[in-house]
XYZ file of C-alpha atoms in Angstrom:
683
model
C 6.502 -8.613 0.726
C 8.672 -5.516 0.963
C 6.749 -2.217 1.087
C 8.173 1.212 0.232
C 6.670 4.420 -1.138
C 6.824 3.301 -4.777
C 4.987 0.016 -4.212
C 5.149 -3.549 -2.907
C 7.806 -6.026 -3.983
C 8.057 -9.738 -3.405
C 11.232 -10.753 -1.561
C 12.734 -13.432 -3.811
C 15.942 -14.026 -1.880
C 17.749 -12.916 1.288
C 21.534 -13.249 1.457
C 22.536 -12.753 5.079
C 26.247 -13.165 4.354
C 26.343 -10.286 1.855
C 23.471 -8.290 3.407
C 21.392 -8.230 0.255
C 17.782 -8.711 -0.824
C 16.504 -9.662 -4.267
C 13.144 -7.990 -4.911
C 10.638 -8.764 -7.655
C 8.164 -6.385 -9.283
C 5.391 -8.356 -11.081
C 5.316 -5.682 -13.804
C 9.066 -5.679 -14.383
C 10.072 -6.153 -18.021
C 12.348 -9.130 -18.708
C 13.930 -10.755 -21.738
C 10.641 -12.528 -22.479
C 8.178 -9.724 -21.772
C 8.151 -5.953 -22.291
C 5.616 -4.366 -19.928
C 4.523 -0.863 -20.946
C 1.740 1.491 -19.917
C 3.340 3.054 -16.837
C 1.775 0.503 -14.464
C 5.026 -0.824 -12.962
C 6.225 0.287 -9.545
C 9.611 1.659 -10.466
C 11.834 1.977 -7.420
C 11.798 5.010 -5.110
C 13.230 4.941 -1.596
C 12.166 7.333 1.150
C 15.088 9.538 2.265
C 15.170 8.033 5.765
C 16.057 4.613 4.302
C 19.059 5.839 2.309
C 21.684 5.437 5.076
C 21.097 1.696 5.292
C 19.222 0.557 2.165
C 20.150 1.093 -1.505
C 20.231 -0.841 -4.796
C 23.537 -2.611 -5.381
C 26.165 -0.926 -7.533
C 25.924 -3.789 -10.048
C 22.162 -3.234 -10.489
C 21.272 -1.781 -13.911
C 17.910 -0.132 -14.560
C 16.666 -0.054 -18.177
C 13.994 2.626 -18.642
C 11.590 1.884 -21.502
C 9.512 4.158 -23.747
C 10.501 7.469 -22.150
C 9.089 10.736 -23.504
C 11.386 13.108 -25.418
C 10.660 15.587 -22.596
C 11.931 13.147 -19.962
C 14.584 14.554 -17.601
C 16.758 11.665 -18.798
C 17.278 13.409 -22.110
C 17.237 16.974 -20.770
C 19.983 16.310 -18.245
C 19.826 16.684 -14.487
C 21.386 19.837 -12.986
C 25.144 19.555 -13.311
C 24.990 16.072 -14.787
C 25.242 14.554 -18.225
C 23.289 11.307 -18.281
C 23.806 9.333 -21.464
C 22.109 5.967 -21.816
C 25.021 3.656 -21.143
C 26.017 0.240 -19.907
C 25.934 -0.356 -16.159
C 28.055 -3.180 -14.743
C 28.413 -4.683 -18.227
C 24.681 -4.612 -18.964
C 22.841 -2.160 -21.182
C 20.203 -1.565 -23.813
C 22.297 -2.665 -26.798
C 22.406 -6.149 -25.306
C 18.821 -5.930 -24.036
C 17.565 -5.210 -27.575
C 18.604 -8.783 -28.477
C 15.841 -10.189 -26.271
C 12.937 -11.840 -28.148
C 10.468 -9.621 -26.283
C 11.560 -6.634 -28.375
C 10.731 -8.480 -31.583
C 7.269 -9.281 -30.259
C 6.601 -5.761 -28.954
C 6.497 -4.312 -32.504
C 8.371 -1.209 -31.326
C 11.282 0.290 -33.242
C 14.377 -0.277 -31.168
C 16.567 2.570 -32.235
C 14.679 5.826 -32.271
C 15.354 9.327 -31.056
C 15.059 9.392 -28.140
C 15.930 5.710 -27.696
C 13.219 3.285 -26.611
C 15.552 1.973 -23.913
C 17.877 3.949 -21.640
C 20.166 2.220 -19.145
C 21.025 4.144 -15.961
C 22.385 3.423 -12.513
C 20.350 4.187 -9.413
C 23.211 6.314 -8.090
C 22.890 8.651 -11.094
C 19.290 9.718 -10.525
C 18.447 8.399 -6.999
C 14.874 7.400 -7.904
C 13.312 5.250 -10.636
C 10.080 7.253 -10.627
C 8.330 6.338 -13.883
C 5.847 9.203 -13.596
C 8.437 11.931 -13.099
C 10.798 10.392 -15.639
C 7.863 10.108 -18.093
C 8.638 6.474 -18.936
C 6.214 3.658 -19.785
C 8.080 0.812 -18.118
C 11.383 -0.472 -16.847
C 13.575 -3.491 -16.357
C 16.107 -4.173 -13.644
C 18.932 -6.678 -13.796
C 21.955 -7.418 -11.667
C 25.197 -9.347 -11.927
C 26.693 -11.648 -9.332
C 30.422 -12.265 -9.814
C 31.789 -13.710 -11.980
C 30.227 -11.555 -14.713
C 27.699 -13.413 -16.810
C 28.619 -13.641 -20.487
C 25.539 -15.429 -21.840
C 23.745 -12.246 -22.899
C 20.435 -10.820 -21.662
C 18.721 -14.217 -21.650
C 21.148 -15.200 -18.903
C 20.841 -12.032 -16.857
C 19.212 -12.132 -13.433
C 16.094 -9.951 -13.472
C 15.028 -8.248 -10.266
C 16.203 -5.481 -7.954
C 19.238 -6.317 -5.832
C 19.221 -4.166 -2.695
C 22.067 -3.950 -0.188
C 21.147 -3.312 3.448
C 23.197 -2.176 6.424
C 22.325 -3.448 9.874
C 21.289 -0.568 12.124
C 22.946 -1.846 15.271
C 26.666 -2.513 15.508
C 27.940 -5.651 17.246
C 30.817 -3.748 18.849
C 28.496 -1.156 20.386
C 26.139 -3.792 21.793
C 28.995 -5.891 23.198
C 30.485 -2.841 24.929
C 27.085 -1.915 26.336
C 26.200 -5.404 27.560
C 29.664 -6.011 29.065
C 29.026 -3.093 31.440
C 25.588 -4.342 32.498
C 23.545 -2.317 30.010
C 20.856 -3.227 27.518
C 21.430 -2.409 23.848
C 18.703 -0.076 22.593
C 17.956 2.814 20.287
C 16.558 6.335 20.253
C 12.925 6.171 19.115
C 13.125 9.244 16.889
C 16.614 9.185 15.385
C 17.182 5.406 15.746
C 20.697 6.187 17.025
C 22.310 3.509 19.218
C 21.913 3.945 22.976
C 22.925 1.890 25.980
C 20.132 1.639 28.585
C 21.749 1.784 32.025
C 19.101 1.533 34.720
C 17.887 5.080 35.365
C 19.938 6.682 32.614
C 20.863 6.192 28.974
C 24.383 6.347 27.584
C 25.646 6.982 24.079
C 28.543 4.549 24.676
C 28.371 2.181 27.696
C 27.296 2.139 31.327
C 30.803 2.904 32.630
C 30.867 6.109 30.590
C 29.699 9.445 31.947
C 28.175 10.374 28.588
C 24.425 10.220 28.811
C 21.363 10.940 26.736
C 18.062 12.059 28.173
C 15.908 10.794 25.344
C 13.050 8.298 24.933
C 14.433 4.829 24.237
C 13.275 1.278 23.684
C 15.136 -1.908 24.417
C 15.559 -3.991 21.283
C 14.580 -7.155 23.123
C 11.571 -5.698 24.962
C 10.309 -3.909 21.880
C 10.184 -7.013 19.740
C 9.754 -9.815 22.262
C 6.039 -10.219 21.575
C 6.577 -9.864 17.862
C 9.359 -12.441 17.849
C 7.251 -14.952 19.751
C 4.634 -14.893 17.021
C 7.287 -14.664 14.301
C 9.008 -17.800 15.635
C 5.775 -19.774 15.299
C 4.944 -18.212 11.924
C 8.407 -18.817 10.490
C 8.344 -22.420 11.679
C 5.056 -22.867 9.850
C 6.422 -21.175 6.735
C 9.521 -23.353 6.872
C 7.370 -26.479 6.989
C 4.949 -25.402 4.290
C 7.269 -23.725 1.815
C 10.656 -25.264 2.404
C 12.196 -21.838 2.946
C 15.046 -21.482 5.427
C 15.431 -18.595 7.827
C 18.169 -17.371 10.112
C 17.046 -17.988 13.723
C 15.097 -14.964 14.922
C 17.159 -14.862 18.102
C 20.112 -13.631 16.042
C 20.713 -10.053 17.290
C 21.386 -8.786 13.775
C 18.023 -10.032 12.567
C 16.323 -8.637 15.680
C 17.835 -5.228 14.998
C 16.963 -5.310 11.316
C 13.383 -6.412 11.983
C 12.902 -3.644 14.509
C 14.331 -1.018 12.195
C 11.901 -1.944 9.440
C 9.008 -2.347 11.865
C 9.268 1.313 12.850
C 7.711 2.179 9.491
C 4.911 -0.448 9.398
C 1.558 1.201 8.760
C -1.776 0.474 10.401
C -5.243 -0.101 8.968
C -6.321 3.045 7.176
C -9.228 4.121 5.013
C -9.436 7.208 2.819
C -12.315 9.607 3.336
C -13.672 12.349 1.108
C -12.390 15.918 1.361
C -15.868 17.007 2.442
C -15.775 14.645 5.432
C -12.189 15.597 6.302
C -13.180 19.257 6.518
C -16.468 18.504 8.269
C -14.694 16.578 11.024
C -11.979 19.224 11.311
C -14.525 22.033 11.661
C -16.715 20.149 14.162
C -13.878 19.284 16.541
C -11.494 22.223 16.131
C -13.607 24.379 18.440
C -13.977 21.556 20.981
C -10.213 21.222 21.258
C -9.176 24.864 20.910
C -12.172 27.005 21.805
C -11.857 28.814 18.467
C -14.009 28.554 15.358
C -12.541 27.411 12.054
C -14.442 29.279 9.351
C -14.720 26.346 6.941
C -17.738 26.231 4.636
C -18.368 23.323 2.283
C -21.263 21.507 0.655
C -21.533 18.141 -1.044
C -23.434 17.421 -4.260
C -24.264 13.914 -5.493
C -26.830 12.484 -7.884
C -29.396 12.343 -5.079
C -28.856 15.933 -3.858
C -31.915 18.203 -3.961
C -30.362 21.567 -4.829
C -33.263 23.560 -3.360
C -32.915 21.804 -0.019
C -29.149 22.310 -0.180
C -29.636 26.074 -0.613
C -31.944 26.184 2.403
C -29.339 24.385 4.481
C -26.342 26.365 3.130
C -27.606 29.882 2.207
C -24.035 31.158 1.695
C -24.077 29.305 -1.639
C -26.199 32.140 -3.064
C -24.109 35.013 -1.734
C -20.498 34.047 -2.416
C -18.294 33.224 -5.372
C -17.719 29.482 -5.377
C -15.210 26.761 -6.155
C -16.416 23.341 -7.331
C -14.394 20.154 -7.868
C -14.867 16.363 -7.804
C -14.498 14.711 -4.388
C -13.446 11.257 -5.595
C -10.170 10.384 -3.781
C -7.939 11.381 -6.683
C -5.565 14.315 -7.001
C -4.362 16.663 -9.742
C -7.935 17.839 -10.297
C -6.847 21.338 -11.272
C -4.345 20.096 -13.842
C -7.086 17.884 -15.327
C -9.538 20.731 -15.854
C -11.910 19.477 -13.169
C -11.815 22.543 -10.906
C -13.885 25.655 -11.591
C -13.308 28.959 -9.766
C -15.332 32.096 -9.050
C -18.700 30.679 -10.124
C -22.144 31.596 -8.876
C -24.435 28.784 -7.796
C -26.241 28.559 -11.135
C -22.901 28.071 -12.864
C -21.932 25.463 -10.268
C -25.156 23.568 -10.973
C -24.376 23.601 -14.702
C -20.772 22.497 -14.119
C -21.920 19.577 -11.969
C -24.731 18.556 -14.338
C -22.316 18.371 -17.281
C -19.917 16.084 -15.408
C -21.987 14.083 -12.922
C -21.903 10.414 -13.891
C -19.437 11.039 -16.721
C -16.457 8.679 -16.911
C -12.958 10.136 -16.616
C -9.513 8.568 -16.510
C -7.142 9.533 -13.701
C -3.819 7.836 -13.065
C -4.710 4.934 -15.337
C -8.066 4.299 -13.597
C -11.416 4.971 -15.228
C -14.618 5.682 -13.378
C -17.663 7.947 -13.181
C -17.653 11.153 -11.135
C -20.378 10.775 -8.524
C -19.551 13.361 -5.846
C -18.588 17.050 -5.868
C -17.515 19.454 -3.141
C -18.506 23.138 -3.318
C -16.732 25.817 -1.265
C -16.361 29.593 -1.148
C -13.661 31.062 -3.365
C -11.015 32.335 -0.935
C -8.537 34.950 -2.239
C -5.120 34.515 -0.616
C -1.482 35.445 -1.047
C 0.527 32.744 0.731
C 0.086 28.973 0.612
C 1.339 26.641 3.341
C 1.710 22.861 3.445
C 0.964 20.578 6.409
C 1.178 16.790 6.542
C 0.774 14.458 9.523
C 1.419 10.733 9.124
C 0.947 8.047 11.765
C 3.815 5.575 11.997
C 4.509 2.625 14.251
C 6.327 4.471 17.030
C 4.798 7.913 16.647
C 3.884 10.533 14.065
C 5.866 12.493 11.511
C 4.799 16.099 10.913
C 5.882 17.974 7.794
C 5.437 21.690 7.115
C 6.433 24.163 4.417
C 5.696 27.794 3.628
C 5.853 26.871 -0.078
C 2.664 24.831 -0.425
C 0.277 24.424 -3.333
C 0.552 22.721 -6.697
C 4.338 23.181 -6.813
C 5.018 21.423 -3.502
C 6.880 18.560 -5.174
C 9.192 20.966 -6.989
C 9.908 22.674 -3.639
C 10.245 19.520 -1.556
C 13.677 20.614 -0.327
C 11.891 23.355 1.637
C 9.682 20.896 3.540
C 10.716 20.475 7.187
C 9.831 17.265 9.058
C 9.918 16.273 12.716
C 9.077 12.997 14.449
C 6.899 12.941 17.587
C 7.275 9.617 19.474
C 4.122 8.060 20.906
C 3.455 9.331 24.422
C 5.478 12.509 23.916
C 3.798 15.884 24.402
C 3.704 18.122 21.358
C 5.032 21.372 22.797
C 6.178 24.693 21.363
C 9.732 23.414 21.664
C 8.830 20.327 19.624
C 7.141 22.444 16.961
C 9.931 25.029 16.732
C 11.944 23.397 13.881
C 8.879 23.436 11.625
C 8.205 27.159 11.887
C 11.730 28.495 12.429
C 11.821 30.414 9.138
C 8.369 32.031 9.438
C 7.976 35.736 10.094
C 7.099 36.828 13.617
C 3.673 38.084 12.493
C 2.436 34.601 11.546
C 4.667 32.250 13.547
C 2.498 32.110 16.684
C -0.751 31.653 14.722
C 0.602 28.804 12.624
C 2.235 27.131 15.625
C -1.074 27.128 17.492
C -2.885 25.832 14.400
C -0.437 22.936 13.943
C -0.712 22.020 17.636
C -4.527 21.936 17.534
C -4.613 19.965 14.283
C -2.163 17.436 15.747
C -4.303 17.084 18.890
C -7.353 16.550 16.676
C -5.404 14.026 14.565
C -4.660 11.957 17.665
C -8.093 12.344 19.264
C -10.004 11.229 16.158
C -7.644 8.403 15.123
C -6.530 9.872 11.837
C -3.695 7.958 10.218
C -2.980 10.576 7.561
C -3.921 14.215 7.196
C -2.681 16.641 4.562
C -3.530 20.262 3.857
C -2.071 21.437 0.580
C -2.472 24.260 0.744
C -3.814 26.046 3.766
C -3.790 29.840 3.797
C -4.205 32.715 6.227
C -7.554 34.454 5.739
C -8.107 37.522 7.908
C -5.139 36.335 9.928
C -6.624 32.895 10.614
C -5.575 29.530 9.085
C -7.984 28.198 6.458
C -7.503 24.789 4.749
C -8.168 25.144 1.026
C -7.458 21.557 -0.014
C -7.407 18.637 2.389
C -6.991 14.871 2.387
C -7.614 12.496 5.262
C -7.425 8.833 6.205
C -8.881 7.233 9.328
C -8.010 4.094 11.255
C -11.237 2.218 10.556
C -10.532 -0.265 13.366
C -11.148 2.641 15.780
C -14.710 3.146 14.538
C -16.143 1.489 17.654
C -14.951 4.382 19.844
C -15.335 7.201 17.325
C -18.712 6.582 15.704
C -20.213 9.627 17.440
C -17.224 11.873 16.731
C -16.958 10.826 13.086
C -20.682 11.174 12.478
C -22.145 9.795 9.270
C -18.757 8.921 7.800
C -18.361 7.192 4.447
C -15.380 5.087 3.396
C -15.706 5.209 -0.395
C -14.192 2.680 -2.734
C -10.984 3.760 -4.505
C -11.641 5.716 -7.682
C -12.402 3.414 -10.594
C -13.567 0.609 -8.323
C -17.301 -0.157 -8.226
C -18.725 -3.095 -6.281
C -20.508 -5.731 -8.324
C -23.788 -7.170 -6.962
C -21.963 -10.287 -5.730
C -19.295 -8.213 -4.003
C -21.974 -6.049 -2.404
C -23.782 -9.144 -1.127
C -20.663 -10.531 0.547
C -19.783 -7.077 1.887
C -23.198 -7.101 3.540
C -22.504 -10.513 5.073
C -19.167 -9.253 6.334
C -20.816 -6.252 7.999
C -23.183 -8.507 9.956
C -20.724 -11.088 11.300
C -17.881 -11.077 13.795
C -15.933 -13.191 11.296
C -14.241 -11.876 8.155
C -15.736 -12.514 4.699
C -13.986 -10.805 1.786
C -14.495 -11.187 -1.963
C -13.260 -9.155 -4.930
C -13.709 -10.048 -8.596
C -10.488 -9.404 -10.526
C -11.332 -10.975 -13.879
C -14.825 -12.420 -14.498
C -13.382 -14.507 -17.359
C -10.492 -15.818 -15.266
C -9.896 -19.557 -15.035
C -8.246 -19.799 -11.605
C -10.484 -18.972 -8.647
C -9.784 -19.134 -4.932
C -11.773 -19.569 -1.741
C -9.120 -19.275 0.947
C -9.241 -19.344 4.738
C -7.042 -16.734 6.388
C -5.886 -13.273 5.348
C -2.198 -14.169 5.090
C -2.850 -17.385 3.196
C -5.207 -15.659 0.762
C -2.476 -13.192 -0.204
C 0.067 -16.002 -0.640
C -2.246 -17.925 -2.987
C -2.968 -14.826 -5.093
C 0.695 -13.759 -5.147
C 1.807 -17.233 -6.185
C -0.554 -17.358 -9.155
C 0.758 -13.964 -10.239
C 4.412 -14.884 -9.697
C 3.955 -17.985 -11.856
C 2.882 -15.718 -14.707
C -0.882 -16.276 -14.595
C -2.158 -13.127 -12.902
C -4.328 -12.504 -15.974
C -6.147 -15.790 -15.281
C -6.802 -15.059 -11.595
C -10.543 -14.566 -11.282
C -10.797 -13.224 -7.756
C -9.400 -12.500 -4.346
C -11.328 -14.262 -1.579
C -10.746 -14.682 2.142
C -12.797 -16.016 5.030
C -11.502 -16.178 8.594
C -12.422 -15.637 12.221
C -14.424 -18.882 12.545
C -17.558 -18.066 10.497
C -20.446 -20.428 11.213
C -21.714 -23.014 8.738
C -24.610 -20.881 7.472
C -22.328 -17.905 6.815
C -19.862 -20.089 4.933
C -22.734 -21.600 2.908
C -23.956 -18.188 1.732
C -20.391 -17.093 1.025
C -19.533 -20.236 -0.950
C -22.714 -20.021 -3.035
C -21.722 -16.587 -4.326
C -18.124 -17.582 -5.022
C -19.184 -20.713 -6.928
C -21.723 -18.738 -8.969
C -18.904 -16.448 -10.123
C -16.530 -19.355 -10.778
C -19.054 -21.125 -13.004
C -20.569 -18.110 -14.797
C -20.647 -18.123 -18.613
C -19.021 -21.497 -19.449
C -16.853 -21.120 -22.552
C -15.514 -24.643 -23.043
C -12.201 -23.902 -21.312
C -11.088 -25.643 -18.134
C -11.291 -23.822 -14.804
C -9.799 -24.518 -11.386
C -11.130 -23.687 -7.929
C -8.596 -23.651 -5.096
C -10.200 -24.154 -1.687
C -7.150 -23.468 0.415
C -5.742 -22.127 3.596
C -2.842 -22.326 5.963
C -2.922 -24.193 9.248
C -5.789 -22.857 11.366
C -5.244 -21.923 15.003
C -8.801 -22.136 16.321
C -11.177 -22.451 13.342
C -12.913 -25.844 13.139
C -11.941 -26.888 9.614
C -14.620 -29.575 9.371
C -17.360 -27.116 10.393
C -16.385 -24.520 7.781
C -16.038 -27.250 5.150
C -19.621 -28.312 5.879
C -20.891 -25.011 4.484
C -18.670 -25.303 1.401
C -19.732 -28.924 0.839
C -23.412 -27.960 0.948
C -22.818 -25.213 -1.611
C -20.884 -27.573 -3.915
C -23.744 -30.093 -3.785
C -26.227 -27.380 -4.765
C -24.102 -26.254 -7.732
C -23.115 -29.626 -9.250
C -24.646 -28.919 -12.667
C -22.894 -25.554 -12.928
C -19.566 -27.040 -11.804
C -19.714 -29.731 -14.473
C -20.755 -27.312 -17.214
C -17.766 -25.081 -16.425
C -15.319 -28.046 -16.308
C -14.236 -27.208 -12.773
C -11.373 -29.079 -11.111
C -11.161 -28.485 -7.364
C -7.979 -28.447 -5.277
C -8.273 -28.505 -1.487
C -5.416 -27.807 0.938
C -5.994 -27.150 4.660
C -4.689 -27.863 8.137
C -5.765 -27.118 11.680
C -8.321 -28.348 14.245
C -10.397 -31.265 12.927
C -8.823 -30.955 9.465
C -8.618 -34.748 8.836
C -12.374 -35.044 9.212
C -12.981 -32.079 6.915
C -10.612 -33.387 4.229
C -12.199 -36.833 4.320
C -15.626 -35.296 3.740
C -14.225 -33.447 0.731
C -12.819 -36.692 -0.715
C -16.155 -38.445 -0.302
C -17.974 -35.479 -1.846
C -15.885 -35.741 -5.018
C -16.847 -39.394 -5.413
C -20.492 -38.621 -4.648
C -21.080 -35.767 -7.122
C -18.616 -36.808 -9.826
C -16.484 -33.661 -9.642
C -12.677 -34.096 -9.575
C -11.459 -32.976 -6.138
C -7.838 -33.385 -5.046
C -7.442 -33.141 -1.284
C -4.262 -32.314 0.651
C -3.362 -31.580 4.240
C -0.440 -29.569 5.636
C 2.012 -32.036 4.086
C 1.474 -30.223 0.762
C 2.654 -26.678 0.123
C 0.280 -23.826 -0.614
C 2.376 -22.738 -3.585
C 2.381 -26.285 -4.956
C -1.417 -26.347 -5.089
C -1.394 -23.183 -7.194
C 1.074 -24.755 -9.594
C -1.188 -27.811 -10.004
C -4.173 -25.586 -10.774
C -2.178 -23.778 -13.467
C -1.028 -27.065 -14.983
C -4.652 -28.217 -15.184
C -5.996 -25.173 -17.034
C -3.040 -25.098 -19.442
C -3.025 -28.819 -20.247
C -4.248 -29.866 -23.678
C -7.870 -31.020 -23.710
């Protein structure tokens, strides 16, 4: 998968000779399917990628169902952007696709239902900002295809530039140096013993900057990648350039610098609570934050006893549900007294709203004092692989996106002190009266960010109240794998589900099992009426199985996402399998269903032992399995796998359930294809 700010894309092809990638978006419209509803990724690249990663010039984007108010039809500043052909491909040809006939949408309207643009013209296929319902992307490889849109290649063709030049590395290594890079700017550097050079070790030019050797930085990663790629090559039949190739090493490292860690969103109330509790510990100064939380179980009388300021100040109330744009959605009330707050909450608590295409009930509110202010500032800290990026602007608030050109960003490499000199570029344009106060505030917040294992922290805006910084709106994410060392500092922290997502009883049961074991047990219902279900060993393998079903066009039939790993014992697997099978067999409707019991090749998990728990569960549920017309596909490798597979074969004969059993000689993707063929075959 290829991850950027606009979403995740499956890498369909890598062409090392021409330095190109072909990316697939599962919600991309093609000649056979028009996907509307604004759910597709689009394609937006972060600015730091632009020097070495961009869609190919022959890549045409067709934007579908755009609003009359879309910037496409209003014109960008200084540009006239008609809907036109790009590289010989455009909407006039695309309208000939059968999908348009099936979509029951008038083709030629004003504005047009399809608008073809090049990436170079607008620099971002952001469906939200462009106010479009969907998009298609197609590219041409010479010679130009002439078979019409049914013969076009659908996907996003991206050209990449290798970050490290062969000539530079050869010059460096020929003088006894090691080819490396600057950790912040990623500029090429030659590591020469006790100094670093911007050319080679015979040159007097030097750079006193933090560096990493390409080889040292990725040696551990490449060791595991070599094993993983060998496994992939065996199981999928894919071919890879050897990972010792210096170009691939450089490219891998460049992309790895932006890999993100485990992170969990927390409520605004908890973000501010943690900030207030630890700001004084780290700075010696109080942060005058006041906030209260109201849920269905809150006793308002007890809340007033605990927070008496609620009766003496004008208040602000808003949902605290991990979604933004609350003000624009009419979900923020200002300058209320507490009685009015109670009424506001009562009218909305438990009511379902739709935000960003997700529906769910509002269950939690945050109440704060109304704080009059004149200026609004923006602060964002993001943890990255080799350090943290810090962004700041004196033009914060709801218009921050429109003023993004005024946001200043610096990168602080891991292990580097955050000094006044480091902070200077962020606050260079501030007035002298506030510069020192805001510098000190940013430094303390950054120290708190690091100390408490935040992975993301944003204040938009924070203001100056009586000359002191005060965060008005705040978002936070924590590295939940650091909970073991932060449980006292974080206090009674909650990691809520994403808005619109509510755990079912079965999901809650397995979540409880997962909390009690050192292994990993995960289960999410995607479609209770789905006909393809999985019970997969291994996090990576579970994603591959789910992705494959989706890529083959049957995402709508995928019933669940399931993963067990970390060598769970037989009893844990038994309880897990019981729940999964109950969901697989629920509400038989006469249609065939498939259960894929899969996995990759285990490193240390005893396959036979984990299969024992699954076998016991299958025996218990025979009647349900038969009633739901279940066909089971098993694919696994690893320690003791032959014994486990043989037990599965014998089980099928014993209970009269069709079970096809495969070892590592079969591909994971092939098993998914067989399951699809079974459910789609005529009865």
